Coordinates of C-alpha atoms in Angstrom, one line a residue:
Chain A
G1199 CA 115.1 107.4 156.4
Q1200 CA 116.6 105.2 159.0
I1201 CA 115.5 102.0 160.5
Q1202 CA 116.1 101.7 164.2
N1203 CA 115.8 98.7 166.5
Q1204 CA 112.3 99.3 168.0
S1205 CA 110.6 101.2 165.2
C1206 CA 110.8 102.7 161.8
C1207 CA 110.9 106.4 161.5
Y1208 CA 111.4 108.9 158.8
S1209 CA 112.1 112.7 159.1
P1210 CA 112.7 114.6 155.9
G1211 CA 112.8 117.8 157.8
S1212 CA 110.9 119.4 160.6
K1213 CA 107.5 119.3 158.9
V1214 CA 106.6 115.6 158.4
S1215 CA 107.6 112.5 160.3
W1216 CA 106.2 109.3 161.4
K1217 CA 107.0 106.4 163.7
I1218 CA 105.8 102.8 163.3
E1219 CA 106.3 100.2 166.0
N1220 CA 107.9 96.9 164.9
S1221 CA 105.2 95.0 166.6
V1222 CA 102.6 96.0 164.0
L1223 CA 104.8 95.1 161.1
P1224 CA 104.8 91.6 159.5
Q1225 CA 107.6 89.2 160.2
R1226 CA 111.0 90.3 158.8
T1227 CA 111.8 88.7 155.4
K1228 CA 114.9 86.6 155.3
I1229 CA 116.5 86.1 151.9
S1230 CA 117.6 82.5 151.4
P1231 CA 120.7 81.6 149.3
D1232 CA 118.5 80.1 146.6
L1233 CA 116.5 83.3 146.4
V1234 CA 119.8 85.3 146.1
D1235 CA 120.9 83.1 143.2
K1236 CA 117.5 83.5 141.5
L1237 CA 117.5 87.3 142.0
E1238 CA 121.1 87.6 140.8
S1239 CA 120.2 85.8 137.5
L1240 CA 117.0 87.8 137.0
A1241 CA 118.6 91.2 137.7
L1242 CA 122.2 90.5 136.6
V1243 CA 123.3 92.2 139.8
D1244 CA 126.0 90.7 141.9
F1245 CA 125.0 91.1 145.5
G1246 CA 125.5 87.7 147.0
N1247 CA 127.5 88.8 150.0
Q1248 CA 126.4 89.5 153.6
E1249 CA 126.4 93.3 153.1
G1250 CA 124.4 93.0 149.9
V1251 CA 121.8 90.6 151.5
N1252 CA 121.5 92.9 154.5
C1253 CA 120.9 95.9 152.3
L1254 CA 118.1 94.1 150.5
E1255 CA 116.5 92.8 153.7
E1256 CA 116.6 96.3 155.1
A1257 CA 114.9 97.7 152.0
I1258 CA 112.2 95.2 152.3
R1259 CA 111.7 96.0 155.9
F1260 CA 111.3 99.7 155.0
A1261 CA 108.6 98.8 152.5
D1262 CA 106.9 96.6 155.1
Q1263 CA 105.5 99.8 156.6
L1264 CA 103.0 100.0 153.8
H1265 CA 101.2 97.0 155.4
V1266 CA 100.0 99.4 158.1
V1267 CA 98.1 101.6 155.6
N1268 CA 94.5 100.7 154.8
T1269 CA 94.2 100.6 151.0
D1270 CA 90.8 99.1 150.7
G1271 CA 89.1 100.5 147.5
V1272 CA 92.1 102.6 146.6
E1273 CA 93.6 102.1 143.1
P1274 CA 97.4 102.2 143.2
M1275 CA 99.0 105.0 141.3
D1276 CA 101.9 104.3 139.1
S1277 CA 102.5 107.9 138.2
V1278 CA 101.6 111.1 140.0
L1279 CA 101.1 112.6 136.6
E1280 CA 97.6 111.2 135.9
N1281 CA 95.9 114.2 134.3
S1282 CA 95.5 114.2 130.5
A1283 CA 97.9 117.0 129.7
A1284 CA 100.9 115.4 131.3
L1285 CA 102.1 113.2 128.4
R1286 CA 104.2 115.4 126.1
W1287 CA 104.8 114.2 122.7
R1288 CA 106.7 115.2 119.6
D1289 CA 106.1 115.5 115.9
D1290 CA 107.5 112.8 113.6
N1291 CA 110.6 114.7 112.7
L1292 CA 114.0 113.3 112.1
K1293 CA 116.8 114.8 114.2
L1294 CA 120.3 114.3 112.7
D1295 CA 123.1 114.4 115.2
D1296 CA 126.4 112.7 115.8
C1297 CA 125.2 110.7 118.7
A1298 CA 125.6 107.4 116.9
W1299 CA 129.2 108.2 116.0
E1300 CA 130.0 109.3 119.5
L1301 CA 128.4 106.1 120.9
L1302 CA 130.7 103.9 118.8
Q1303 CA 133.7 105.8 120.1
L1304 CA 132.5 105.1 123.6
A1305 CA 132.4 101.3 123.1
T1306 CA 135.4 99.3 124.3
D1307 CA 135.0 96.8 121.6
T1308 CA 133.6 97.2 118.1
V1309 CA 133.9 95.3 114.8
E1310 CA 133.2 97.2 111.7
E1311 CA 130.8 99.6 113.3
Y1312 CA 129.0 96.8 115.2
F1313 CA 129.0 96.8 119.0
V1314 CA 130.4 93.6 120.4
S1315 CA 128.4 91.8 123.1
T1316 CA 130.3 90.5 126.1
Q1317 CA 130.1 86.7 126.5
G1318 CA 129.7 84.9 129.8
Q1319 CA 126.3 86.4 130.6
S1320 CA 123.2 84.3 130.9
L1321 CA 121.6 85.8 127.9
A1322 CA 118.8 83.6 126.5
A1323 CA 119.3 82.7 122.9
Q1324 CA 115.9 83.5 121.6
S1325 CA 114.3 83.7 118.2
E1326 CA 115.5 80.4 116.9
L1327 CA 112.9 78.7 114.8
P1328 CA 112.4 75.2 116.2
L1329 CA 112.2 74.1 112.6
T1330 CA 114.9 74.4 110.1
L1331 CA 113.8 76.1 106.8
K1332 CA 115.0 73.0 105.0
Q1333 CA 112.6 70.8 106.9
V1334 CA 109.8 73.2 106.2
S1335 CA 110.5 73.6 102.5
Q1336 CA 110.5 69.8 102.2
F1337 CA 107.0 69.6 103.7
Chain B
M920 CA 92.0 64.4 105.2
A921 CA 92.5 68.0 104.4
A922 CA 94.7 69.9 102.1
S923 CA 97.2 72.4 103.3
S924 CA 97.9 75.5 101.3
S925 CA 101.2 73.9 100.2
G926 CA 99.1 71.3 98.5
N927 CA 100.4 68.5 100.8
R928 CA 97.8 66.5 102.6
I929 CA 97.8 66.7 106.3
L930 CA 97.0 63.3 107.8
F931 CA 94.6 64.1 110.7
P932 CA 94.0 61.5 113.2
P933 CA 90.3 61.1 113.5
Q934 CA 88.7 64.6 114.0
M935 CA 91.8 66.3 115.3
V936 CA 92.0 70.0 114.4
G937 CA 94.7 72.6 114.6
V938 CA 94.2 75.7 116.8
V939 CA 96.3 78.7 115.6
G940 CA 96.6 82.2 117.2
L941 CA 98.9 84.9 115.9
E942 CA 101.0 87.7 117.3
I943 CA 102.0 90.0 114.5
H944 CA 104.6 92.7 114.8
A945 CA 104.1 95.5 112.3
Q946 CA 106.8 98.2 112.0
I947 CA 105.1 101.6 112.0
H948 CA 105.8 103.6 108.9
A949 CA 107.2 106.8 110.3
A950 CA 110.2 109.0 109.8
S951 CA 111.5 108.6 113.4
K952 CA 111.3 106.1 116.1
L953 CA 108.7 105.6 118.8
F954 CA 110.4 107.4 121.7
S955 CA 113.4 109.2 120.0
S956 CA 114.1 111.3 116.9
S957 CA 116.6 109.0 115.2
G958 CA 115.6 107.7 111.8
V959 CA 113.9 104.6 110.6
R960 CA 115.5 103.0 107.6
F961 CA 116.3 99.5 106.4
S962 CA 119.8 98.7 105.3
A963 CA 121.5 101.8 106.7
P964 CA 125.1 101.4 107.8
P965 CA 125.2 99.7 111.2
N966 CA 124.7 101.9 114.2
S967 CA 124.1 105.0 112.1
L968 CA 120.5 105.6 113.2
V969 CA 121.0 105.5 117.0
A970 CA 120.0 108.3 119.4
C971 CA 121.4 108.3 123.0
F972 CA 118.0 107.1 124.2
D973 CA 118.1 104.1 121.9
A974 CA 121.5 103.1 123.4
S975 CA 120.0 103.6 126.8
L976 CA 122.5 106.1 128.0
P977 CA 121.7 107.3 131.6
G978 CA 119.8 110.5 131.7
T979 CA 117.8 110.0 128.5
L980 CA 114.0 109.9 128.6
P981 CA 111.3 108.6 126.2
V982 CA 109.3 111.2 124.2
L983 CA 106.3 109.7 122.4
N984 CA 106.0 110.2 118.6
R985 CA 102.5 111.3 117.8
R986 CA 102.6 109.7 114.4
C987 CA 102.9 106.3 116.0
V988 CA 99.8 106.9 118.1
E989 CA 97.8 108.0 115.1
A990 CA 99.0 104.9 113.2
S991 CA 97.9 102.6 115.9
V992 CA 94.5 104.3 116.3
M993 CA 93.9 104.2 112.5
T994 CA 94.9 100.5 112.5
G995 CA 92.5 99.9 115.4
L996 CA 89.7 101.6 113.6
A997 CA 90.3 99.6 110.4
L998 CA 90.2 96.4 112.5
N999 CA 86.9 97.4 114.2
C1000 CA 88.5 97.8 117.6
T1001 CA 87.5 99.8 120.6
I1002 CA 90.0 102.5 121.0
N1003 CA 91.0 102.9 124.6
R1004 CA 90.7 106.6 125.5
K1005 CA 93.3 106.0 128.1
S1006 CA 96.1 103.5 127.7
L1007 CA 99.3 102.8 129.7
F1008 CA 102.9 102.0 129.0
D1009 CA 104.8 99.2 130.8
R1010 CA 108.3 97.9 130.9
K1011 CA 108.9 94.2 130.0
H1012 CA 112.2 93.2 131.5
Y1013 CA 114.5 90.6 130.0
F1014 CA 118.2 90.6 129.1
Y1015 CA 119.3 90.4 125.6
A1016 CA 122.3 92.1 124.0
D1017 CA 120.3 93.9 121.3
M1018 CA 118.1 95.6 124.0
P1019 CA 120.5 97.9 125.9
A1020 CA 118.0 99.2 128.4
G1021 CA 117.3 95.6 129.7
Y1022 CA 113.6 96.2 129.2
Q1023 CA 111.2 96.9 126.3
I1024 CA 108.6 99.7 126.6
T1025 CA 105.3 98.1 125.7
Q1026 CA 101.6 98.2 126.6
Q1027 CA 100.8 95.1 128.6
R1028 CA 98.1 96.3 131.1
L1029 CA 96.0 98.6 129.0
P1030 CA 96.8 98.8 125.2
I1031 CA 95.6 101.4 122.8
A1032 CA 93.0 99.2 121.1
V1033 CA 91.1 96.1 122.0
N1034 CA 88.3 93.7 120.9
G1035 CA 88.3 94.0 117.1
S1036 CA 87.8 91.6 114.2
L1037 CA 89.3 90.9 110.9
T1038 CA 87.4 89.3 108.0
Y1039 CA 89.6 87.4 105.6
S1040 CA 89.2 85.2 102.6
Y1041 CA 91.0 82.6 100.6
L1042 CA 90.3 80.6 97.5
G1043 CA 89.3 77.1 98.5
G1044 CA 87.3 74.3 97.2
R1045 CA 88.7 71.5 95.0
K1046 CA 89.6 73.9 92.1
R1047 CA 90.7 76.7 94.5
N1048 CA 88.2 79.0 92.8
Q1049 CA 85.6 79.5 95.6
V1050 CA 85.9 82.4 97.9
V1051 CA 85.9 81.1 101.5
T1052 CA 85.4 83.9 104.0
K1053 CA 86.3 83.6 107.7
N1054 CA 86.6 85.9 110.7
V1055 CA 89.3 86.2 113.4
R1056 CA 88.9 88.2 116.6
I1057 CA 91.6 90.8 117.3
K1058 CA 92.4 90.6 121.0
Q1059 CA 94.3 93.9 121.1
I1060 CA 96.8 96.2 119.4
Q1061 CA 99.6 97.5 121.5
L1062 CA 102.4 100.0 120.9
E1063 CA 105.9 98.8 121.7
Q1064 CA 109.6 99.2 120.9
D1065 CA 111.4 97.1 118.4
S1066 CA 114.8 95.7 119.5
G1067 CA 118.1 96.0 117.7
K1068 CA 119.6 93.2 115.7
S1069 CA 122.2 90.7 116.7
L1070 CA 124.5 88.8 114.4
H1071 CA 126.0 85.7 115.9
D1072 CA 129.5 85.1 115.0
D1073 CA 129.9 81.5 116.2
H1074 CA 133.4 81.3 114.7
R1075 CA 134.8 83.9 117.0
N1076 CA 132.2 83.2 119.7
Q1077 CA 130.9 86.7 119.8
T1078 CA 127.7 88.6 119.0
L1079 CA 127.7 91.8 116.9
I1080 CA 125.0 94.3 117.7
D1081 CA 123.4 96.9 115.4
L1082 CA 121.0 99.3 117.2
N1083 CA 119.5 100.9 114.1
R1084 CA 116.3 99.0 114.7
A1085 CA 116.3 99.5 118.5
G1086 CA 113.3 101.7 119.5
V1087 CA 111.5 101.6 116.1
G1088 CA 107.8 101.8 116.7
L1089 CA 105.8 98.5 116.4
M1090 CA 102.2 97.7 116.5
E1091 CA 101.7 94.3 118.0
V1092 CA 98.4 92.8 116.6
V1093 CA 97.2 89.9 118.6
M1094 CA 94.8 87.5 116.8
E1095 CA 92.9 85.0 118.9
A1096 CA 93.2 81.3 118.2
D1097 CA 90.3 81.2 115.8
M1098 CA 92.2 79.8 113.0
E1099 CA 92.6 76.1 112.2
C1100 CA 95.5 75.7 109.8
G1101 CA 98.3 77.4 108.0
E1102 CA 96.2 78.4 105.0
E1103 CA 93.8 80.4 107.2
A1104 CA 96.6 82.0 109.1
A1105 CA 98.4 83.0 105.9
A1106 CA 95.2 84.5 104.5
A1107 CA 94.6 86.5 107.7
V1108 CA 98.2 87.8 107.6
R1109 CA 97.7 88.7 103.9
E1110 CA 94.5 90.6 104.6
L1111 CA 96.2 92.4 107.5
Q1112 CA 99.1 93.3 105.3
L1113 CA 96.8 94.7 102.6
I1114 CA 94.9 96.8 105.2
L1115 CA 98.1 98.1 106.7
Q1116 CA 99.4 99.0 103.3
T1117 CA 96.2 100.7 102.3
L1118 CA 96.3 102.7 105.5
G1119 CA 100.0 103.5 105.1
T1120 CA 100.6 102.7 108.7
C1121 CA 103.0 99.8 107.8
Y1122 CA 104.4 98.9 104.4
G1123 CA 104.3 95.2 105.4
N1124 CA 107.5 94.1 103.5
M1125 CA 108.1 90.8 105.2
A1126 CA 111.5 90.4 103.7
E1127 CA 112.7 93.6 105.3
G1128 CA 111.3 92.6 108.6
Q1129 CA 108.5 95.2 108.5
L1130 CA 105.9 92.5 109.3
R1131 CA 106.9 89.5 111.5
V1132 CA 104.6 86.7 112.6
D1133 CA 104.7 84.5 115.7
A1134 CA 102.2 81.7 115.7
N1135 CA 100.8 79.8 118.7
V1136 CA 99.9 76.3 117.7
S1137 CA 98.1 73.5 119.4
V1138 CA 95.9 70.6 118.4
H1139 CA 92.8 68.9 119.9
R1140 CA 89.6 67.2 119.2
P1141 CA 86.7 69.7 119.0
G1142 CA 84.8 69.7 122.3
E1143 CA 87.8 68.6 124.2
P1144 CA 90.1 70.9 126.2
L1145 CA 92.8 72.8 124.2
G1146 CA 96.1 71.1 123.8
V1147 CA 99.5 72.4 124.9
R1148 CA 100.6 75.4 122.8
T1149 CA 104.0 75.8 121.1
E1150 CA 105.3 78.9 119.5
V1151 CA 106.6 79.2 116.0
K1152 CA 108.5 82.5 116.2
N1153 CA 109.7 85.2 113.8
I1154 CA 108.2 83.9 110.5
N1155 CA 109.3 86.6 108.1
S1156 CA 108.2 85.2 104.8
A1157 CA 104.7 85.1 103.4
R1158 CA 105.3 81.7 101.9
Y1159 CA 106.5 80.1 105.2
V1160 CA 103.6 81.3 107.3
A1161 CA 101.3 78.5 106.0
K1162 CA 104.1 75.9 105.7
A1163 CA 105.7 76.4 109.1
I1164 CA 102.3 76.3 110.9
D1165 CA 101.1 73.2 109.0
Y1166 CA 104.4 71.5 109.7
E1167 CA 104.0 72.2 113.5
I1168 CA 100.4 71.0 113.5
Q1169 CA 101.5 67.8 111.7
R1170 CA 104.4 67.3 114.1
Q1171 CA 102.1 67.7 117.2
M1172 CA 99.6 65.3 115.8
E1173 CA 102.2 62.7 115.1
V1174 CA 103.6 63.1 118.6
L1175 CA 100.2 62.7 120.2
D1176 CA 99.2 59.9 117.9
T1177 CA 102.2 57.9 119.1
G1178 CA 101.4 58.5 122.7
G1179 CA 103.8 61.3 123.4
T1180 CA 103.2 64.7 125.0
I1181 CA 103.8 68.2 123.6
L1182 CA 106.5 70.2 125.4
N1183 CA 106.1 73.9 125.8
E1184 CA 109.6 75.4 125.7
T1185 CA 108.7 79.1 125.7
R1186 CA 106.3 81.1 127.8
A1187 CA 108.8 80.9 130.6
F1188 CA 108.8 84.6 130.6
D1189 CA 105.3 85.0 131.9
S1190 CA 106.1 83.0 135.0
K1191 CA 108.9 85.4 135.9
S1192 CA 106.5 88.4 135.8
G1193 CA 109.0 90.9 134.4
F1194 CA 106.5 93.6 134.0
M1195 CA 106.3 97.0 135.8
P1196 CA 104.6 100.3 134.9
E1197 CA 106.8 102.6 132.9
P1198 CA 107.5 105.4 135.4
N1199 CA 108.7 107.9 132.8
L1200 CA 105.5 107.9 130.7
P1201 CA 102.2 109.2 132.1
P1202 CA 99.0 107.7 130.7
L1203 CA 98.2 108.1 127.0
F1204 CA 95.0 109.9 126.3
V1205 CA 93.2 110.1 122.9
Y1206 CA 90.0 111.9 122.4
E1207 CA 86.7 111.0 120.7
S1208 CA 86.1 114.4 119.1
V1209 CA 87.5 118.0 119.2
A1210 CA 84.6 118.8 121.6
S1211 CA 85.9 116.3 124.1
V1212 CA 89.4 117.8 124.3
P1213 CA 89.6 119.4 127.7
A1214 CA 90.1 123.2 128.0
G1215 CA 93.6 124.3 128.1
V1216 CA 94.8 121.5 125.8
D1217 CA 95.6 122.5 122.2
P1218 CA 93.4 120.3 119.9
T1219 CA 95.9 120.4 117.1
Q1220 CA 98.5 118.8 119.5
V1221 CA 96.4 115.8 120.4
V1222 CA 95.0 112.7 118.7
V1223 CA 91.3 113.0 117.9
I1224 CA 89.6 109.8 116.8
D1225 CA 86.9 111.5 114.7
R1226 CA 89.6 113.3 112.6
L1227 CA 91.3 109.9 111.9
K1228 CA 88.0 108.2 111.1
A1229 CA 87.3 110.9 108.5
I1230 CA 90.5 110.3 106.6
L1231 CA 90.4 106.4 106.7
P1232 CA 90.9 105.3 103.1
E1233 CA 88.8 102.6 101.3
L1234 CA 89.8 99.2 102.7
P1235 CA 90.4 96.1 100.6
G1236 CA 87.0 94.5 101.5
V1237 CA 85.2 97.6 100.2
K1238 CA 87.2 97.6 97.0
R1239 CA 86.4 94.0 96.3
A1240 CA 82.7 94.6 96.8
Q1241 CA 82.9 97.6 94.5
L1242 CA 84.6 95.6 91.7
V1243 CA 81.8 93.0 91.9
E1244 CA 79.2 95.7 91.7
E1245 CA 80.7 98.0 89.1
Y1246 CA 82.0 95.4 86.7
G1247 CA 79.8 92.4 87.4
L1248 CA 82.8 90.3 88.3
L1249 CA 82.7 87.0 90.2
P1250 CA 83.8 87.2 93.9
E1251 CA 86.8 85.0 93.2
H1252 CA 88.0 87.3 90.5
S1253 CA 87.7 90.5 92.5
F1254 CA 89.5 88.7 95.3
T1255 CA 92.4 87.9 93.0
L1256 CA 92.5 91.5 91.6
V1257 CA 92.8 93.0 95.1
N1258 CA 95.1 90.3 96.3
E1259 CA 97.8 90.7 93.6
V1260 CA 99.8 93.9 93.9
G1261 CA 98.9 96.3 91.1
L1262 CA 96.5 94.0 89.3
M1263 CA 93.4 96.0 90.1
D1264 CA 94.9 99.1 88.6
Y1265 CA 96.1 97.2 85.5
F1266 CA 92.6 95.8 85.0
E1267 CA 91.0 99.2 85.3
R1268 CA 93.4 100.7 82.8
V1269 CA 92.6 97.9 80.3
I1270 CA 88.9 98.5 80.9
Q1271 CA 89.3 102.2 80.1
K1272 CA 90.9 101.5 76.8
T1273 CA 88.8 98.7 75.4
K1274 CA 85.2 98.2 74.4
A1275 CA 85.4 94.6 75.5
E1276 CA 83.1 93.5 78.4
P1277 CA 84.7 93.4 81.9
R1278 CA 83.9 89.7 82.2
K1279 CA 85.9 89.1 79.1
V1280 CA 88.8 91.3 80.2
I1281 CA 89.0 89.6 83.6
G1282 CA 89.5 86.3 81.9
W1283 CA 92.5 87.6 80.0
V1284 CA 93.9 89.4 83.0
I1285 CA 93.7 86.5 85.3
K1286 CA 94.1 83.4 83.1
E1287 CA 96.5 84.7 80.4
L1288 CA 98.4 87.5 82.0
L1289 CA 98.6 86.5 85.7
G1290 CA 98.9 82.8 84.7
N1291 CA 101.9 83.6 82.5
L1292 CA 103.5 85.9 85.1
N1293 CA 103.2 83.2 87.8
Q1294 CA 104.6 80.5 85.4
N1295 CA 107.6 82.7 84.7
G1296 CA 108.1 83.9 88.3
L1297 CA 107.5 87.5 87.3
R1298 CA 105.8 90.3 89.1
L1299 CA 103.3 92.5 87.5
T1300 CA 105.8 95.4 87.2
Q1301 CA 107.9 93.0 85.1
S1302 CA 105.1 92.2 82.7
P1303 CA 106.2 92.3 79.0
I1304 CA 102.6 93.2 78.1
S1305 CA 101.4 96.6 79.1
S1306 CA 97.7 97.4 79.8
E1307 CA 97.6 99.4 76.6
A1308 CA 98.9 96.5 74.6
L1309 CA 96.4 94.1 76.1
A1310 CA 93.6 96.6 75.5
E1311 CA 94.7 96.8 71.8
L1312 CA 94.6 93.1 71.5
L1313 CA 91.2 92.9 73.0
N1314 CA 89.9 95.6 70.6
I1315 CA 91.1 93.7 67.6
L1316 CA 89.4 90.6 69.0
E1317 CA 86.2 92.5 69.7
S1318 CA 86.0 93.9 66.2
G1319 CA 86.1 90.4 64.7
H1320 CA 89.4 90.7 63.0
I1321 CA 90.8 87.6 64.7
S1322 CA 89.4 84.6 66.5
T1323 CA 89.9 83.9 70.2
S1324 CA 92.3 81.1 69.6
A1325 CA 94.3 83.4 67.3
A1326 CA 94.3 86.1 70.0
K1327 CA 95.9 83.7 72.4
V1328 CA 98.6 83.0 69.9
V1329 CA 99.2 86.7 69.4
F1330 CA 99.3 87.1 73.2
Q1331 CA 102.2 84.6 73.4
E1332 CA 104.1 86.4 70.7
M1333 CA 103.5 89.8 72.4
W1334 CA 105.0 88.2 75.5
K1335 CA 108.2 87.2 73.6
L1336 CA 108.4 90.3 71.4
P1337 CA 107.1 93.3 73.5
E1338 CA 108.7 95.8 71.2
K1339 CA 106.4 94.8 68.3
S1340 CA 102.9 96.3 68.0
V1341 CA 99.8 94.2 68.2
K1342 CA 98.8 95.1 64.6
Q1343 CA 102.3 94.2 63.4
L1344 CA 102.2 90.8 65.0
V1345 CA 98.7 90.0 63.7
A1346 CA 99.8 90.8 60.2
E1347 CA 103.2 88.9 60.5
L1348 CA 101.5 85.8 61.9
D1349 CA 98.9 86.0 59.2
L1350 CA 96.1 85.5 61.8
E1351 CA 93.4 87.7 60.5
L1352 CA 90.0 86.0 60.2
I1353 CA 89.2 84.8 56.8
S1354 CA 86.4 87.0 55.6
D1355 CA 85.8 85.3 52.3
Q1356 CA 82.7 83.1 52.9
E1357 CA 83.3 81.1 49.7
Q1358 CA 86.8 80.2 50.9
I1359 CA 85.4 79.0 54.3
L1360 CA 82.7 76.9 52.6
Q1361 CA 85.3 75.3 50.3
I1362 CA 87.6 74.4 53.2
C1363 CA 84.7 72.9 55.2
R1364 CA 83.5 71.0 52.1
R1365 CA 87.0 69.6 51.7
V1366 CA 87.2 68.4 55.3
V1367 CA 83.8 66.9 55.3
D1368 CA 84.5 65.0 52.0
A1369 CA 87.8 63.7 53.4
H1370 CA 86.2 62.2 56.5
P1371 CA 83.2 60.1 55.4
E1372 CA 83.4 57.8 58.4
E1373 CA 83.1 60.7 60.9
V1374 CA 80.2 62.2 58.9
R1375 CA 78.4 58.8 59.1
V1376 CA 78.8 58.7 62.9
I1377 CA 77.5 62.3 63.2
R1378 CA 74.5 61.6 61.1
A1379 CA 73.9 58.5 63.2
G1380 CA 73.4 60.8 66.2
N1381 CA 76.9 61.3 67.8
K1382 CA 77.2 65.0 67.6
K1383 CA 80.4 65.1 69.6
V1384 CA 82.4 64.0 66.7
L1385 CA 81.6 67.3 65.1
N1386 CA 84.2 68.9 67.4
K1387 CA 86.8 66.7 65.7
L1388 CA 85.9 68.1 62.3
M1389 CA 85.9 71.6 63.7
G1390 CA 89.4 71.1 65.1
I1391 CA 90.6 70.0 61.7
V1392 CA 89.1 73.0 60.0
Q1393 CA 90.7 75.3 62.6
K1394 CA 94.0 73.6 62.1
E1395 CA 93.8 74.0 58.3
T1396 CA 92.9 77.6 58.6
K1397 CA 95.5 78.2 61.3
G1398 CA 92.8 79.5 63.6
R1399 CA 91.6 82.1 61.2
T1400 CA 88.0 81.1 61.3
D1401 CA 85.2 82.0 63.6
P1402 CA 84.3 78.8 65.5
L1403 CA 80.6 79.5 65.7
Q1404 CA 80.4 80.1 62.0
V1405 CA 82.4 76.9 61.2
R1406 CA 80.1 74.9 63.5
R1407 CA 77.0 76.1 61.7
I1408 CA 78.4 75.3 58.3
L1409 CA 79.5 71.8 59.4
E1410 CA 76.2 71.1 61.0
E1411 CA 74.4 72.0 57.8
M1412 CA 76.8 69.9 55.8
T1413 CA 76.4 66.9 58.0
S1414 CA 72.7 67.0 58.6

């Protein structure tokens, strides 16, 4: 699809197309620098330049078209496969392959068959007990 | 004041109580992982059980393991839950090195089972011999992926990642905040563990990380609003469940008592709303009965609740009630039998081989056997006394060849010398009951004659002193006399 100045239009081919005037759409969302920072830390994606911000704002604009649709009483779908036969499953069988070995070969950095995590990312240090075991055992 | 399970007294400010909820992660006992066919094993070489999907390589997709669904449905049934015929999978986004995809597949919106309950007990009262029974509501059970493991190497400032555990199926069991202290929480966890082990859906070995407990703890005065919650995370030892929770309750009470406020450090995740539906997995359907499986779907390929209901084994609560009914045991005894690994089987094996009454046998199994095992830090499998040997001892006691006190002496010797037979020990220790009536009368006569002062006191009305004379006779005969008989004789002689 493309977004033009006066309206949004989409033409996948000759069969289906639509055109929505800008005037019926909500106000265009501007991404503030603070929001860029927050999104960058949440998504771990570096997009904090003009081109990146423009791209994001255009994507939001494209999605704004949904506001024109009347969705009263309609449950949103999160999968088009909603009938009961859609989910395929497998038996609890072990499959032995060399995938693990191949994956280790792919890694740039390993230490004795462990992958090494890159530092410098904002990874939360979780699962630390607020208590030390020594404190608890003395209780 | 109330006692914590660790025996310490928690000093409660007037009427403050603890409020404890639990989130328990139980690793599903299965051959393969939740969404991939790599194996599930503790202590395998690092990164040896990793499929391409587990490492989140592009182009891989999740394929649900039916065994995991069955396990979660069975667990839901055992916990009196409503099984959701339709449940959904979601992605929970957060970044951590041991989760390569950047999200965990879980069931946040609509989990497989909801609204259940768990009845649990513990031994309370002053002497810890009264069965206290409580109930906790089960909010839900959800299927989700386990993460890999990280080892922090602070020395070299790096983190080492092992993905063997990444993608293993978990059942997260959420228990509402119906518990008040560490002892209740620990008892609830123990009962859940027993149920899961009985079902075979999780082996519950906490040391191997198969069962992990997160506790949500707050304090308040009943009637007042709930206090600020803190989380005690990743408790992976049965002993520390109670201790860690009680410690946190105590800490919060002290903070509040001195006018401070409780800080909630976690729960930051919820405010970021990192959930979205899992687009690669359509809704999960399970069916009530074979009849309700739609046409065109192979009933052998789907999960049918009735089929699972039919194969549910006998749960611990039922076993306890049966023991009480079949053997006339006290509730606290049947509780201990089911609670200790293997003890019920041991007890039943002894019962089979002895004529002694179950009520007598239980005393020996719990007081003597279990008591000694606990004192020496041994598990039942390490017991020097087998069920056959104990049965033999009880038979000799029943047949009147030795007294009860002598039997206890023999028991201790059996413990030290398991290779010797019971008969051998009884003979070696010379503990057979004296059968010669004349000999017993003579000994009693001698003791009575040697203690005129005591006899006078007894004749004056203080019958308790008779016990002292009995003790002397027992000592002289090295416990080889029947106490009842001796008492009769002495009573006659001092009347």
